[in-house]
C-alpha positions as YAML, in Angstrom:
chain: A
units: angstrom
residues:
- id: 1
  name: UNK
  ca: [126.74, 175.98, 40.76]
- id: 2
  name: UNK
  ca: [126.52, 179.36, 39.19]
- id: 3
  name: UNK
  ca: [129.92, 180.00, 40.15]
- id: 4
  name: UNK
  ca: [131.24, 177.23, 37.92]
- id: 5
  name: UNK
  ca: [129.72, 179.44, 34.98]
- id: 6
  name: UNK
  ca: [131.70, 182.38, 36.20]
- id: 7
  name: UNK
  ca: [134.91, 180.30, 36.03]
- id: 8
  name: UNK
  ca: [133.81, 179.23, 32.38]
- id: 9
  name: UNK
  ca: [133.36, 182.80, 31.47]
- id: 10
  name: UNK
  ca: [136.74, 183.77, 33.03]
- id: 11
  name: UNK
  ca: [138.54, 181.04, 30.93]
- id: 12
  name: UNK
  ca: [136.79, 182.30, 27.87]
- id: 13
  name: UNK
  ca: [137.86, 185.98, 28.62]
- id: 14
  name: UNK
  ca: [141.47, 184.73, 28.90]
- id: 15
  name: UNK
  ca: [141.43, 183.16, 25.50]
- id: 16
  name: UNK
  ca: [139.62, 186.24, 24.08]
- id: 17
  name: UNK
  ca: [142.63, 188.23, 25.33]
- id: 18
  name: UNK
  ca: [144.68, 185.86, 23.12]
- id: 19
  name: UNK
  ca: [143.24, 187.41, 19.99]
- id: 20
  name: UNK
  ca: [143.09, 184.39, 17.97]
- id: 21
  name: UNK
  ca: [139.68, 183.06, 16.66]
- id: 22
  name: UNK
  ca: [140.89, 179.38, 16.14]
- id: 23
  name: UNK
  ca: [141.69, 179.18, 20.11]
- id: 24
  name: UNK
  ca: [138.17, 180.36, 20.83]
- id: 25
  name: UNK
  ca: [136.82, 177.81, 18.25]
- id: 26
  name: UNK
  ca: [138.59, 175.03, 19.75]
- id: 27
  name: UNK
  ca: [137.62, 176.22, 23.49]
- id: 28
  name: UNK
  ca: [133.85, 175.75, 22.35]
- id: 29
  name: UNK
  ca: [134.46, 172.13, 21.25]
- id: 30
  name: UNK
  ca: [136.33, 171.34, 24.67]
- id: 31
  name: UNK
  ca: [134.07, 168.81, 26.87]
- id: 32
  name: UNK
  ca: [133.63, 170.10, 30.26]
- id: 33
  name: UNK
  ca: [133.92, 167.77, 33.19]
- id: 34
  name: UNK
  ca: [132.79, 168.14, 36.88]
- id: 35
  name: UNK
  ca: [135.13, 170.78, 37.53]
- id: 36
  name: UNK
  ca: [136.21, 169.06, 40.75]
- id: 37
  name: UNK
  ca: [139.28, 171.43, 41.25]
- id: 38
  name: UNK
  ca: [137.01, 174.40, 41.01]
- id: 39
  name: UNK
  ca: [134.52, 173.24, 43.21]
- id: 40
  name: UNK
  ca: [137.39, 172.46, 45.88]
- id: 41
  name: UNK
  ca: [138.88, 175.81, 45.44]
- id: 42
  name: UNK
  ca: [135.56, 177.69, 45.85]
- id: 43
  name: UNK
  ca: [134.57, 175.68, 48.96]
- id: 44
  name: UNK
  ca: [137.96, 176.55, 50.58]
- id: 45
  name: UNK
  ca: [138.39, 180.23, 49.47]
- id: 46
  name: UNK
  ca: [134.83, 181.30, 48.71]
- id: 47
  name: UNK
  ca: [133.69, 183.06, 45.70]
- id: 48
  name: UNK
  ca: [135.67, 186.25, 44.91]
- id: 49
  name: UNK
  ca: [137.80, 187.58, 42.01]
- id: 50
  name: UNK
  ca: [141.02, 185.70, 43.12]
- id: 51
  name: UNK
  ca: [139.40, 182.33, 43.67]
- id: 52
  name: UNK
  ca: [137.61, 182.58, 40.36]
- id: 53
  name: UNK
  ca: [140.75, 183.43, 38.55]
- id: 54
  name: UNK
  ca: [142.54, 180.72, 40.31]
- id: 55
  name: UNK
  ca: [139.76, 178.13, 39.26]
- id: 56
  name: UNK
  ca: [140.16, 179.29, 35.64]
- id: 57
  name: UNK
  ca: [143.88, 178.97, 35.57]
- id: 58
  name: UNK
  ca: [143.72, 175.42, 37.10]
- id: 59
  name: UNK
  ca: [140.95, 174.20, 34.75]
- id: 60
  name: UNK
  ca: [142.95, 175.48, 31.78]
- id: 61
  name: UNK
  ca: [146.05, 173.61, 32.96]
- id: 62
  name: UNK
  ca: [143.80, 170.46, 33.73]
- id: 63
  name: UNK
  ca: [142.31, 170.87, 30.13]
- id: 64
  name: UNK
  ca: [145.76, 171.23, 28.56]
- id: 65
  name: UNK
  ca: [147.14, 168.11, 30.09]
- id: 66
  name: UNK
  ca: [143.90, 166.13, 28.92]
- id: 67
  name: UNK
  ca: [144.57, 167.33, 25.41]
- id: 68
  name: UNK
  ca: [147.85, 165.93, 25.47]
- id: 69
  name: UNK
  ca: [146.81, 162.92, 27.16]
- id: 70
  name: UNK
  ca: [144.16, 162.10, 24.21]
- id: 71
  name: UNK
  ca: [146.88, 162.37, 21.78]
- id: 72
  name: UNK
  ca: [149.18, 159.92, 23.58]
- id: 73
  name: UNK
  ca: [146.35, 157.59, 24.18]
- id: 74
  name: UNK
  ca: [144.96, 157.93, 20.57]
- id: 75
  name: UNK
  ca: [141.47, 158.66, 22.35]
- id: 76
  name: UNK
  ca: [138.60, 159.62, 20.13]
- id: 77
  name: UNK
  ca: [136.16, 160.66, 22.73]
- id: 78
  name: UNK
  ca: [136.45, 162.78, 25.86]
- id: 79
  name: UNK
  ca: [133.60, 162.69, 28.24]
- id: 80
  name: UNK
  ca: [131.34, 161.16, 25.80]
- id: 81
  name: UNK
  ca: [132.11, 163.99, 23.05]
- id: 82
  name: UNK
  ca: [134.50, 163.72, 20.28]
- id: 83
  name: UNK
  ca: [138.03, 164.70, 21.35]
- id: 84
  name: UNK
  ca: [139.99, 167.56, 19.77]
- id: 85
  name: UNK
  ca: [142.45, 165.30, 18.18]
- id: 86
  name: UNK
  ca: [139.54, 163.42, 16.36]
- id: 87
  name: UNK
  ca: [137.71, 166.52, 15.48]
- id: 88
  name: UNK
  ca: [140.96, 168.07, 13.93]
- id: 89
  name: UNK
  ca: [144.20, 166.42, 14.39]
- id: 90
  name: UNK
  ca: [147.02, 165.57, 16.83]
- id: 91
  name: UNK
  ca: [149.09, 168.74, 16.04]
- id: 92
  name: UNK
  ca: [145.97, 171.09, 16.76]
- id: 93
  name: UNK
  ca: [145.34, 169.38, 19.99]
- id: 94
  name: UNK
  ca: [148.96, 169.66, 21.18]
- id: 95
  name: UNK
  ca: [149.11, 173.18, 19.96]
- id: 96
  name: UNK
  ca: [145.85, 174.29, 21.66]
- id: 97
  name: UNK
  ca: [146.99, 172.51, 24.79]
- id: 98
  name: UNK
  ca: [150.21, 174.71, 24.56]
- id: 99
  name: UNK
  ca: [148.11, 177.90, 24.30]
- id: 100
  name: UNK
  ca: [145.97, 176.92, 27.33]
- id: 101
  name: UNK
  ca: [149.29, 175.92, 29.46]
- id: 102
  name: UNK
  ca: [150.92, 179.36, 28.22]
- id: 103
  name: UNK
  ca: [148.04, 181.68, 28.91]
- id: 104
  name: UNK
  ca: [147.41, 179.97, 32.57]
- id: 105
  name: UNK
  ca: [151.03, 180.54, 33.36]
- id: 106
  name: UNK
  ca: [150.68, 184.22, 32.09]
- id: 107
  name: UNK
  ca: [147.68, 184.76, 34.56]
- id: 108
  name: UNK
  ca: [149.32, 182.73, 37.39]
- id: 109
  name: UNK
  ca: [152.45, 185.10, 37.15]
- id: 110
  name: UNK
  ca: [150.29, 188.01, 38.23]
- id: 111
  name: UNK
  ca: [148.99, 186.05, 41.16]
- id: 112
  name: UNK
  ca: [150.20, 185.57, 44.96]
- id: 113
  name: UNK
  ca: [153.67, 184.38, 44.67]
- id: 114
  name: UNK
  ca: [153.06, 181.30, 46.93]
- id: 115
  name: UNK
  ca: [150.02, 180.34, 44.96]
- id: 116
  name: UNK
  ca: [151.86, 180.59, 41.76]
- id: 117
  name: UNK
  ca: [154.76, 178.48, 42.85]
- id: 118
  name: UNK
  ca: [152.48, 175.87, 44.26]
- id: 119
  name: UNK
  ca: [150.38, 175.51, 41.07]
- id: 120
  name: UNK
  ca: [153.43, 175.57, 38.59]
- id: 121
  name: UNK
  ca: [155.32, 173.04, 40.78]
- id: 122
  name: UNK
  ca: [152.16, 170.78, 40.51]
- id: 123
  name: UNK
  ca: [152.44, 171.05, 36.56]
- id: 124
  name: UNK
  ca: [156.01, 170.06, 36.72]
- id: 125
  name: UNK
  ca: [154.99, 166.89, 38.84]
- id: 126
  name: UNK
  ca: [151.84, 166.42, 36.65]
- id: 127
  name: UNK
  ca: [154.04, 166.33, 33.45]
- id: 128
  name: UNK
  ca: [156.52, 163.85, 35.13]
- id: 129
  name: UNK
  ca: [153.60, 161.76, 36.09]
- id: 130
  name: UNK
  ca: [152.31, 161.60, 32.62]
- id: 131
  name: UNK
  ca: [155.71, 160.25, 31.69]
- id: 132
  name: UNK
  ca: [155.77, 157.85, 34.32]
- id: 133
  name: UNK
  ca: [152.35, 156.55, 33.25]
- id: 134
  name: UNK
  ca: [153.66, 155.82, 29.72]
- id: 135
  name: UNK
  ca: [156.84, 154.10, 30.95]
- id: 136
  name: UNK
  ca: [154.96, 152.01, 33.33]
- id: 137
  name: UNK
  ca: [153.13, 150.46, 30.30]
- id: 138
  name: UNK
  ca: [156.16, 149.16, 28.83]
- id: 139
  name: UNK
  ca: [156.13, 145.94, 31.13]
- id: 140
  name: UNK
  ca: [154.17, 144.32, 33.86]
- id: 141
  name: UNK
  ca: [154.63, 146.82, 36.90]
- id: 142
  name: UNK
  ca: [154.48, 144.95, 40.17]
- id: 143
  name: UNK
  ca: [155.54, 147.99, 42.40]
- id: 144
  name: UNK
  ca: [152.94, 149.45, 44.43]
- id: 145
  name: UNK
  ca: [155.37, 152.33, 45.15]
- id: 146
  name: UNK
  ca: [155.72, 153.17, 41.58]
- id: 147
  name: UNK
  ca: [151.97, 153.17, 40.92]
- id: 148
  name: UNK
  ca: [151.41, 155.41, 44.13]
- id: 149
  name: UNK
  ca: [154.21, 157.71, 42.79]
- id: 150
  name: UNK
  ca: [152.65, 158.01, 39.45]
- id: 151
  name: UNK
  ca: [149.09, 158.63, 40.39]
- id: 152
  name: UNK
  ca: [150.31, 161.16, 42.87]
- id: 153
  name: UNK
  ca: [152.21, 163.05, 40.35]
- id: 154
  name: UNK
  ca: [149.77, 162.82, 37.63]
- id: 155
  name: UNK
  ca: [146.32, 163.24, 39.22]
- id: 156
  name: UNK
  ca: [146.71, 164.10, 42.90]
- id: 157
  name: UNK
  ca: [149.57, 166.68, 42.64]
- id: 158
  name: UNK
  ca: [147.20, 169.42, 40.80]
- id: 159
  name: UNK
  ca: [144.24, 168.79, 43.19]
- id: 160
  name: UNK
  ca: [146.68, 169.12, 46.39]
- id: 161
  name: UNK
  ca: [148.05, 172.37, 44.81]
- id: 162
  name: UNK
  ca: [144.40, 173.61, 44.28]
- id: 163
  name: UNK
  ca: [143.33, 173.02, 47.80]
- id: 164
  name: UNK
  ca: [146.56, 174.43, 49.15]
- id: 165
  name: UNK
  ca: [146.41, 177.46, 47.10]
- id: 166
  name: UNK
  ca: [142.72, 178.09, 47.98]
- id: 167
  name: UNK
  ca: [143.77, 177.92, 51.73]
- id: 168
  name: UNK
  ca: [146.49, 180.57, 51.01]
- id: 169
  name: UNK
  ca: [144.25, 182.74, 49.65]
- id: 170
  name: UNK
  ca: [141.71, 182.30, 52.60]
- id: 171
  name: UNK
  ca: [144.31, 182.72, 55.19]
- id: 172
  name: UNK
  ca: [143.75, 179.04, 56.27]
- id: 173
  name: UNK
  ca: [146.05, 176.30, 57.41]
- id: 174
  name: UNK
  ca: [147.64, 175.51, 54.01]
- id: 175
  name: UNK
  ca: [149.08, 172.05, 55.12]
- id: 176
  name: UNK
  ca: [145.79, 170.73, 56.30]
- id: 177
  name: UNK
  ca: [144.00, 171.47, 53.19]
- id: 178
  name: UNK
  ca: [147.06, 170.29, 51.18]
- id: 179
  name: UNK
  ca: [146.66, 166.71, 52.67]
- id: 180
  name: UNK
  ca: [142.99, 166.95, 52.00]
- id: 181
  name: UNK
  ca: [143.64, 167.72, 48.26]
- id: 182
  name: UNK
  ca: [146.36, 165.00, 48.02]
- id: 183
  name: UNK
  ca: [144.13, 162.32, 49.49]
- id: 184
  name: UNK
  ca: [141.18, 163.28, 47.41]
- id: 185
  name: UNK
  ca: [143.30, 163.03, 44.42]
- id: 186
  name: UNK
  ca: [144.85, 159.72, 45.41]
- id: 187
  name: UNK
  ca: [141.39, 158.32, 46.32]
- id: 188
  name: UNK
  ca: [139.92, 159.67, 43.13]
- id: 189
  name: UNK
  ca: [142.17, 157.91, 40.94]
- id: 190
  name: UNK
  ca: [142.19, 154.57, 42.94]
- id: 191
  name: UNK
  ca: [138.51, 154.53, 42.71]
- id: 192
  name: UNK
  ca: [138.49, 155.43, 38.97]
- id: 193
  name: UNK
  ca: [140.84, 152.40, 38.59]
- id: 194
  name: UNK
  ca: [138.70, 150.14, 40.63]
- id: 195
  name: UNK
  ca: [135.34, 151.22, 38.73]
- id: 196
  name: UNK
  ca: [137.12, 150.10, 35.57]
- id: 197
  name: UNK
  ca: [136.80, 146.50, 36.97]
- id: 198
  name: UNK
  ca: [133.53, 146.60, 38.72]
- id: 199
  name: UNK
  ca: [131.29, 148.74, 36.27]
- id: 200
  name: UNK
  ca: [130.14, 147.32, 33.11]
- id: 201
  name: UNK
  ca: [131.11, 148.98, 29.75]
- id: 202
  name: UNK
  ca: [127.63, 150.72, 29.38]
- id: 203
  name: UNK
  ca: [128.14, 152.71, 32.90]
- id: 204
  name: UNK
  ca: [131.91, 153.39, 32.00]
- id: 205
  name: UNK
  ca: [131.14, 154.70, 28.50]
- id: 206
  name: UNK
  ca: [134.16, 152.49, 27.46]
- id: 207
  name: UNK
  ca: [134.87, 148.90, 27.31]
- id: 208
  name: UNK
  ca: [135.32, 147.19, 31.00]
- id: 209
  name: UNK
  ca: [138.72, 146.40, 32.17]
- id: 210
  name: UNK
  ca: [140.28, 148.42, 29.44]
- id: 211
  name: UNK
  ca: [143.12, 149.63, 31.85]
- id: 212
  name: UNK
  ca: [144.80, 146.31, 31.87]
- id: 213
  name: UNK
  ca: [144.69, 145.82, 28.08]
- id: 214
  name: UNK
  ca: [146.18, 149.23, 27.73]
- id: 215
  name: UNK
  ca: [149.00, 148.13, 29.98]
- id: 216
  name: UNK
  ca: [147.91, 149.72, 33.09]
- id: 217
  name: UNK
  ca: [148.47, 147.71, 36.27]
- id: 218
  name: UNK
  ca: [146.34, 149.52, 38.92]
- id: 219
  name: UNK
  ca: [145.91, 148.82, 42.47]
- id: 220
  name: UNK
  ca: [143.59, 145.78, 42.33]
- id: 221
  name: UNK
  ca: [145.75, 144.03, 39.80]
- id: 222
  name: UNK
  ca: [148.83, 144.94, 42.02]
- id: 223
  name: UNK
  ca: [147.18, 143.39, 45.03]
- id: 224
  name: UNK
  ca: [146.10, 140.30, 43.21]
- id: 225
  name: UNK
  ca: [149.59, 139.92, 41.62]
- id: 226
  name: UNK
  ca: [151.04, 139.90, 45.05]
- id: 227
  name: UNK
  ca: [148.68, 137.19, 46.52]
- id: 228
  name: UNK
  ca: [148.58, 134.65, 43.69]
- id: 229
  name: UNK
  ca: [150.90, 131.89, 44.10]
- id: 230
  name: UNK
  ca: [151.17, 131.25, 40.23]
- id: 231
  name: UNK
  ca: [151.51, 134.54, 38.80]
- id: 232
  name: UNK
  ca: [152.12, 133.41, 35.26]
- id: 233
  name: UNK
  ca: [148.46, 133.48, 33.97]
- id: 234
  name: UNK
  ca: [147.77, 136.98, 35.20]
- id: 235
  name: UNK
  ca: [151.16, 138.15, 33.65]
- id: 236
  name: UNK
  ca: [150.13, 136.25, 30.30]
- id: 237
  name: UNK
  ca: [146.89, 138.32, 30.14]
- id: 238
  name: UNK
  ca: [148.63, 141.60, 30.43]
- id: 239
  name: UNK
  ca: [147.96, 144.06, 27.24]
- id: 240
  name: UNK
  ca: [145.88, 141.34, 25.76]
- id: 241
  name: UNK
  ca: [142.34, 141.62, 24.46]
- id: 242
  name: UNK
  ca: [140.38, 139.62, 27.07]
- id: 243
  name: UNK
  ca: [137.91, 137.01, 26.45]
- id: 244
  name: UNK
  ca: [134.81, 136.81, 28.58]
- id: 245
  name: UNK
  ca: [136.21, 133.82, 30.34]
- id: 246
  name: UNK
  ca: [139.78, 135.62, 30.90]
- id: 247
  name: UNK
  ca: [137.80, 138.65, 32.41]
- id: 248
  name: UNK
  ca: [135.74, 136.49, 34.65]
- id: 249
  name: UNK
  ca: [138.78, 134.43, 35.80]
- id: 250
  name: UNK
  ca: [140.40, 137.89, 36.89]
- id: 251
  name: UNK
  ca: [137.39, 139.02, 38.71]
- id: 252
  name: UNK
  ca: [136.76, 135.90, 40.45]
- id: 253
  name: UNK
  ca: [140.70, 135.92, 41.49]
- id: 254
  name: UNK
  ca: [140.18, 139.56, 42.74]
- id: 255
  name: UNK
  ca: [137.19, 138.53, 44.92]
- id: 256
  name: UNK
  ca: [138.69, 135.27, 46.41]
- id: 257
  name: UNK
  ca: [141.90, 136.94, 47.30]
- id: 258
  name: UNK
  ca: [140.30, 140.04, 48.69]
- id: 259
  name: UNK
  ca: [142.40, 142.23, 46.21]
- id: 260
  name: UNK
  ca: [139.36, 144.05, 45.18]
- id: 261
  name: UNK
  ca: [137.88, 144.81, 48.57]
- id: 262
  name: UNK
  ca: [141.43, 145.78, 49.98]
- id: 263
  name: UNK
  ca: [141.78, 148.33, 47.11]
- id: 264
  name: UNK
  ca: [138.34, 149.81, 48.00]
- id: 265
  name: UNK
  ca: [139.41, 149.77, 51.68]
- id: 266
  name: UNK
  ca: [142.70, 151.66, 50.81]
- id: 267
  name: UNK
  ca: [140.86, 154.30, 48.78]
- id: 268
  name: UNK
  ca: [138.39, 154.64, 51.70]
- id: 269
  name: UNK
  ca: [141.25, 154.83, 54.23]
- id: 270
  name: UNK
  ca: [142.86, 157.89, 52.29]
- id: 271
  name: UNK
  ca: [139.32, 159.50, 52.24]
- id: 272
  name: UNK
  ca: [138.92, 159.11, 56.03]
- id: 273
  name: UNK
  ca: [142.36, 160.63, 56.51]
- id: 274
  name: UNK
  ca: [141.39, 163.61, 54.55]
- id: 275
  name: UNK
  ca: [138.22, 164.12, 56.40]
- id: 276
  name: UNK
  ca: [140.00, 164.13, 59.51]
- id: 277
  name: UNK
  ca: [142.37, 166.82, 58.38]
- id: 278
  name: UNK
  ca: [139.43, 169.10, 57.69]
- id: 279
  name: UNK
  ca: [137.55, 168.07, 60.60]
- id: 280
  name: UNK
  ca: [140.54, 169.02, 62.88]
- id: 281
  name: UNK
  ca: [140.49, 172.40, 61.24]
- id: 282
  name: UNK
  ca: [136.88, 172.63, 61.85]
- id: 283
  name: UNK
  ca: [137.05, 171.93, 65.45]
- id: 284
  name: UNK
  ca: [140.05, 174.28, 66.21]
- id: 285
  name: UNK
  ca: [138.03, 177.21, 64.76]
- id: 286
  name: UNK
  ca: [136.22, 179.73, 67.23]
- id: 287
  name: UNK
  ca: [132.47, 178.91, 66.69]
- id: 288
  name: UNK
  ca: [131.45, 182.79, 67.08]
- id: 289
  name: UNK
  ca: [133.34, 183.92, 63.91]
- id: 290
  name: UNK
  ca: [133.75, 180.63, 62.02]
- id: 291
  name: UNK
  ca: [130.29, 179.65, 60.96]
- id: 292
  name: UNK
  ca: [131.31, 180.00, 57.35]
- id: 293
  name: UNK
  ca: [134.52, 177.84, 58.17]
- id: 294
  name: UNK
  ca: [132.11, 175.17, 59.69]
- id: 295
  name: UNK
  ca: [129.98, 175.19, 56.51]
- id: 296
  name: UNK
  ca: [133.26, 175.05, 54.23]
- id: 297
  name: UNK
  ca: [134.58, 172.08, 55.96]
- id: 298
  name: UNK
  ca: [131.29, 170.12, 56.20]
- id: 299
  name: UNK
  ca: [131.05, 170.67, 52.34]
- id: 300
  name: UNK
  ca: [134.51, 169.38, 51.93]
- id: 301
  name: UNK
  ca: [133.64, 166.30, 54.17]
- id: 302
  name: UNK
  ca: [130.41, 165.80, 52.03]
- id: 303
  name: UNK
  ca: [132.66, 165.81, 48.78]
- id: 304
  name: UNK
  ca: [135.05, 162.98, 50.18]
- id: 305
  name: UNK
  ca: [132.09, 161.08, 51.75]
- id: 306
  name: UNK
  ca: [130.29, 161.03, 48.41]
- id: 307
  name: UNK
  ca: [133.23, 159.61, 46.48]
- id: 308
  name: UNK
  ca: [134.24, 156.96, 48.94]
- id: 309
  name: UNK
  ca: [130.87, 155.64, 49.96]
- id: 310
  name: UNK
  ca: [129.58, 155.01, 46.68]
- id: 311
  name: UNK
  ca: [128.48, 151.58, 45.30]
- id: 312
  name: UNK
  ca: [131.39, 149.60, 43.62]
...
C-alpha cells in the first residue's frame, strides 16, 4: 500500500520537526511491522490528510510502547532486526520511546477532540496493561478474567481506539467500529499466543513455547490448567526451560483436553462477532450512495477472516 509509505513519511516529518539528529538516526533503525492499525484506520476513514496524521500518531505510540517493552523483556531483536536497546542501550531506547510518545501527543492535541480523547485514553490503558503483563508473571495465573483484562488493555485498547477514531473522522457509527477494533485486538493477541505453541521455532523466529518459559500463562495454558485433574505437573513446569519431553507432554495434554481447539474457537468467536458488527453497518447503508462503505466493510471482513481462518 503506497498509503503506508505516506504514513512513514508523515512520521519522519514529525520527527524532523523535533530538530534532533539523534532521533532521526534512531527512527531509521526502527523495524517496521505490518502497520495493522494504520491499515485499519485507512480502510475505515479513507486516505486523507487527517487519516494519515492519525495513522502516524498511532504508529508512533505503538512504536514507543514496543521500545519500552524490549527493555522490560531484555529483547535483542524486534521483527527480525536488532532492537534499539541492543544496538544502543536501554536508556536510549526508553528516551527515544519518550520522544515518540510526546511528539505523538503534541500532534494529537491539534486533532478532533473526541479522537484525541480516545487515543490518549487508550495509551493510559496500554500502559496499565503493560504493568499487568509484568505483574502476572510473578506467579502462575489461573484467572481467565485477569488474562483477558491484560490483553484488552495492552493490545486491544489501541486497536479499538484506532478503529473508533477513524469512524469519528469518517462520520460513521463509532461504537460498531470500536467493537470491531476491540475484537480484532483480542483475537490478534489470542492467536499470537496460540501460535507460540503450534508453530515451530523457525516459523516463529524465536524458541517455540517461549511464553510459558517467560512466565506468561496464555489462553491455551489457562484452559489446560482448568481441565487437568492433577495440576501440579503443569505448575512445576512454569518458568522452566522445557525439555523436548516436557514440551511434548504439554502439547499432548492440550490436544487431549481440547484446550488448544477451544482456544482457537474462542479467538474465532471474537472474530465472527467483529465481522457481524461491520456487516450490520454494511447492510444498514443505502446502496446508491454507499458503494465506498460496502467496499470498506468488505475489506474489514477480509482482514479479520484472514486472521481467524489461518492454519494453526
